[in-house]
Amino acid sequence: MSEVAASDSAPIAIPAAADMDAAEDLLARLREIGSEGPLTIDASAVESMSTPVVLTIVSALNTRAELKPPATVLNPSTAFVDAFTDLGLFQDLMKMEFAT
């Protein structure tokens, strides 16, 4: 099973192979954080990312749309960005701040 690693203050780390199990783990973690807390996603390890993971992130972004500051993605890998682009959701990815 894939694990999405995080603690209360740490970024949510998306695993290298972000599959359906990772989407379920991510959803559980996002529910723990809620729509009010800061959201930082570490996407540096992503080598492949399934549609359910992308849609889980997009859903979280839409839920948090009015929050300032917006969600942040750390060190997004090419595969992370490509997963959004391949689904025509690049504009949703751009709702996040990028950090290295």
Coordinates of N, CA and C in Angstrom, one line a residue:
M1 N 0.8 -1.2 0.0 CA 0.0 0.0 0.0 C 0.9 1.2 0.0
S2 N 0.5 2.2 -0.7 CA 1.2 3.5 -0.8 C 0.9 4.3 0.5
E3 N 1.8 5.1 1.0 CA 1.6 5.9 2.1 C 1.9 7.4 1.7
V4 N 1.0 8.2 2.1 CA 1.2 9.7 1.9 C 1.7 10.1 3.2
A5 N 3.0 10.5 3.3 CA 3.6 10.9 4.6 C 3.4 12.3 5.0
A6 N 3.1 12.5 6.2 CA 2.9 13.9 6.7 C 2.8 13.9 8.2
S7 N 3.1 15.0 8.8 CA 2.8 15.2 10.2 C 2.0 16.5 10.2
D8 N 1.6 17.0 11.4 CA 0.8 18.2 11.5 C 1.4 19.4 10.8
S9 N 2.8 19.5 11.0 CA 3.4 20.7 10.4 C 4.2 20.4 9.2
A10 N 4.4 19.2 8.8 CA 5.2 18.8 7.7 C 4.4 18.8 6.4
P11 N 5.0 19.0 5.3 CA 4.3 18.9 4.0 C 3.8 17.4 3.8
I12 N 2.8 17.3 3.0 CA 2.3 16.0 2.6 C 3.1 15.5 1.5
A13 N 3.8 14.4 1.7 CA 4.7 13.9 0.7 C 4.0 12.9 -0.2
I14 N 4.0 13.2 -1.5 CA 3.3 12.3 -2.5 C 4.4 11.3 -2.9
P15 N 4.1 9.9 -2.8 CA 5.1 8.9 -3.1 C 5.5 8.9 -4.6
A16 N 6.5 8.2 -4.9 CA 7.0 8.0 -6.2 C 6.0 7.5 -7.2
A17 N 5.3 6.4 -6.8 CA 4.3 5.8 -7.5 C 2.9 6.1 -6.9
A18 N 2.4 7.3 -7.2 CA 1.2 7.8 -6.6 C -0.1 7.1 -7.3
D19 N -0.5 6.0 -6.7 CA -1.6 5.2 -7.2 C -2.9 5.4 -6.5
M20 N -3.9 4.5 -6.6 CA -5.1 4.6 -6.0 C -5.0 4.6 -4.5
D21 N -4.1 3.7 -4.0 CA -3.9 3.7 -2.5 C -3.4 5.0 -2.0
A22 N -2.5 5.6 -2.8 CA -1.9 7.0 -2.4 C -3.1 8.0 -2.4
A23 N -4.0 7.9 -3.3 CA -5.1 8.8 -3.4 C -6.0 8.7 -2.1
E24 N -6.2 7.5 -1.7 CA -7.0 7.2 -0.5 C -6.3 7.8 0.7
D25 N -4.9 7.6 0.8 CA -4.1 8.1 1.9 C -4.1 9.6 1.9
L26 N -4.0 10.2 0.7 CA -4.0 11.6 0.6 C -5.3 12.2 1.0
L27 N -6.4 11.6 0.6 CA -7.8 12.1 1.0 C -7.9 12.1 2.5
A28 N -7.5 11.0 3.2 CA -7.5 10.9 4.6 C -6.7 12.0 5.3
R29 N -5.5 12.3 4.7 CA -4.7 13.3 5.3 C -5.3 14.7 5.1
L30 N -5.9 14.9 3.9 CA -6.5 16.2 3.7 C -7.7 16.4 4.6
R31 N -8.4 15.4 4.9 CA -9.5 15.5 5.8 C -9.0 15.9 7.2
E32 N -7.9 15.3 7.6 CA -7.3 15.6 8.9 C -6.9 17.1 9.0
I33 N -6.4 17.6 7.9 CA -5.9 19.0 7.9 C -7.2 19.9 7.9
G34 N -8.2 19.5 7.1 CA -9.3 20.4 7.0 C -9.1 21.5 5.9
S35 N -10.1 22.3 5.7 CA -10.0 23.3 4.7 C -9.4 24.6 5.2
E36 N -9.2 24.7 6.5 CA -8.7 25.9 7.1 C -7.2 25.9 7.3
G37 N -6.6 24.8 7.5 CA -5.1 24.7 7.8 C -4.3 24.9 6.6
P38 N -3.0 25.2 6.8 CA -2.1 25.4 5.7 C -1.9 24.0 4.9
L39 N -1.8 24.1 3.7 CA -1.6 22.9 2.9 C -0.3 23.0 2.0
T40 N 0.6 22.1 2.3 CA 1.9 22.1 1.5 C 2.1 20.6 1.1
I41 N 2.3 20.5 -0.2 CA 2.5 19.2 -0.8 C 3.9 19.1 -1.3
D42 N 4.6 18.0 -0.9 CA 6.0 17.8 -1.4 C 5.8 16.8 -2.6
A43 N 6.0 17.3 -3.8 CA 5.9 16.5 -5.0 C 7.2 16.1 -5.6
S44 N 8.3 16.2 -4.9 CA 9.6 15.9 -5.4 C 9.9 14.5 -5.8
A45 N 9.2 13.5 -5.2 CA 9.5 12.1 -5.4 C 8.6 11.5 -6.5
V46 N 7.6 12.2 -7.0 CA 6.6 11.7 -7.9 C 7.3 11.3 -9.2
E47 N 7.1 10.0 -9.6 CA 7.6 9.5 -10.9 C 6.4 9.1 -11.7
S48 N 5.3 8.8 -11.1 CA 4.0 8.5 -11.8 C 2.9 8.9 -10.9
M49 N 1.8 9.5 -11.4 CA 0.7 9.9 -10.6 C -0.6 9.5 -11.3
S50 N -1.5 8.8 -10.6 CA -2.7 8.4 -11.2 C -3.7 9.5 -11.2
T51 N -4.8 9.3 -12.0 CA -5.8 10.3 -12.1 C -6.5 10.5 -10.8
P52 N -6.8 9.5 -10.0 CA -7.4 9.7 -8.7 C -6.6 10.7 -7.7
V53 N -5.3 10.6 -7.8 CA -4.5 11.5 -7.0 C -4.6 12.9 -7.5
V54 N -4.5 13.1 -8.8 CA -4.7 14.5 -9.4 C -6.1 15.0 -9.0
L55 N -7.1 14.3 -9.1 CA -8.5 14.7 -8.8 C -8.6 15.0 -7.3
T56 N -8.0 14.3 -6.5 CA -8.0 14.5 -5.1 C -7.4 15.9 -4.7
I57 N -6.3 16.2 -5.4 CA -5.6 17.5 -5.2 C -6.5 18.6 -5.7
V58 N -7.0 18.4 -6.9 CA -7.9 19.5 -7.5 C -9.1 19.7 -6.6
S59 N -9.7 18.7 -6.1 CA -10.8 18.8 -5.2 C -10.5 19.7 -4.0
A60 N -9.3 19.3 -3.4 CA -8.8 20.1 -2.2 C -8.6 21.6 -2.6
L61 N -8.0 21.8 -3.7 CA -7.8 23.2 -4.2 C -9.1 23.9 -4.3
N62 N -10.1 23.3 -4.9 CA -11.4 23.9 -5.1 C -12.1 24.2 -3.8
T63 N -11.9 23.3 -2.8 CA -12.5 23.5 -1.5 C -11.8 24.7 -0.8
R64 N -10.5 24.9 -1.0 CA -9.8 25.9 -0.4 C -9.6 27.2 -1.2
A65 N -10.4 27.3 -2.2 CA -10.2 28.4 -3.2 C -10.1 29.8 -2.6
E66 N -10.8 30.1 -1.6 CA -10.8 31.4 -1.1 C -9.8 31.7 0.0
L67 N -9.0 30.7 0.4 CA -8.0 30.8 1.4 C -6.8 31.5 1.0
K68 N -6.2 32.3 1.8 CA -4.9 33.0 1.6 C -4.0 32.6 2.7
P69 N -2.8 32.2 2.5 CA -2.2 31.9 1.2 C -2.7 30.6 0.6
P70 N -2.6 30.5 -0.7 CA -3.0 29.3 -1.4 C -2.2 28.1 -1.0
A71 N -2.6 26.9 -1.4 CA -1.8 25.7 -1.1 C -0.4 25.9 -1.8
T72 N 0.6 25.2 -1.3 CA 1.9 25.2 -1.9 C 2.4 23.9 -2.3
V73 N 3.1 23.8 -3.4 CA 3.7 22.5 -3.9 C 5.2 22.7 -3.8
L74 N 5.9 21.8 -3.2 CA 7.3 21.9 -3.1 C 8.0 21.0 -4.1
N75 N 9.0 21.5 -4.8 CA 9.8 20.8 -5.7 C 9.0 19.9 -6.7
P76 N 8.0 20.4 -7.4 CA 7.2 19.5 -8.2 C 8.1 18.8 -9.3
S77 N 8.0 17.5 -9.3 CA 8.7 16.7 -10.4 C 8.0 16.9 -11.7
T78 N 8.7 16.6 -12.8 CA 8.1 16.7 -14.1 C 6.9 15.8 -14.2
A79 N 6.9 14.6 -13.6 CA 5.8 13.7 -13.7 C 4.6 14.3 -12.9
F80 N 4.8 15.0 -11.9 CA 3.7 15.6 -11.1 C 3.0 16.7 -12.0
V81 N 3.8 17.5 -12.7 CA 3.2 18.6 -13.5 C 2.6 17.9 -14.8
D82 N 3.2 16.9 -15.3 CA 2.7 16.2 -16.5 C 1.3 15.5 -16.2
A83 N 1.1 15.0 -15.0 CA -0.1 14.4 -14.6 C -1.3 15.4 -14.8
F84 N -1.1 16.6 -14.3 CA -2.1 17.6 -14.4 C -2.3 18.0 -15.9
T85 N -1.2 18.2 -16.6 CA -1.3 18.6 -18.0 C -2.0 17.6 -18.9
D86 N -1.6 16.3 -18.7 CA -2.2 15.2 -19.4 C -3.7 15.1 -19.3
L87 N -4.2 15.6 -18.2 CA -5.7 15.6 -17.9 C -6.4 16.9 -18.3
G88 N -5.6 17.8 -18.8 CA -6.1 19.2 -19.1 C -6.4 20.0 -17.9
L89 N -5.7 19.7 -16.8 CA -5.9 20.4 -15.5 C -4.8 21.3 -15.1
F90 N -4.0 21.7 -16.1 CA -2.8 22.6 -15.7 C -3.3 23.8 -15.0
Q91 N -4.4 24.4 -15.5 CA -4.9 25.6 -14.8 C -5.2 25.4 -13.4
D92 N -5.6 24.2 -13.0 CA -5.8 23.9 -11.6 C -4.5 23.9 -10.8
L93 N -3.5 23.3 -11.4 CA -2.2 23.2 -10.8 C -1.6 24.6 -10.5
M94 N -1.9 25.6 -11.4 CA -1.4 26.9 -11.3 C -2.1 27.7 -10.2
K95 N -3.1 27.1 -9.5 CA -3.8 27.7 -8.4 C -2.9 27.6 -7.1
M96 N -1.8 26.8 -7.2 CA -0.9 26.6 -6.1 C 0.3 27.5 -6.3
E97 N 0.9 27.8 -5.1 CA 2.2 28.4 -5.1 C 3.3 27.4 -5.3
F98 N 4.4 27.7 -5.9 CA 5.5 26.7 -6.1 C 6.6 27.2 -5.3
A99 N 7.3 26.2 -4.6 CA 8.5 26.5 -3.8 C 9.5 25.4 -4.0
T100 N 10.8 25.8 -3.8 CA 11.8 24.8 -3.9 C 12.6 24.7 -2.6

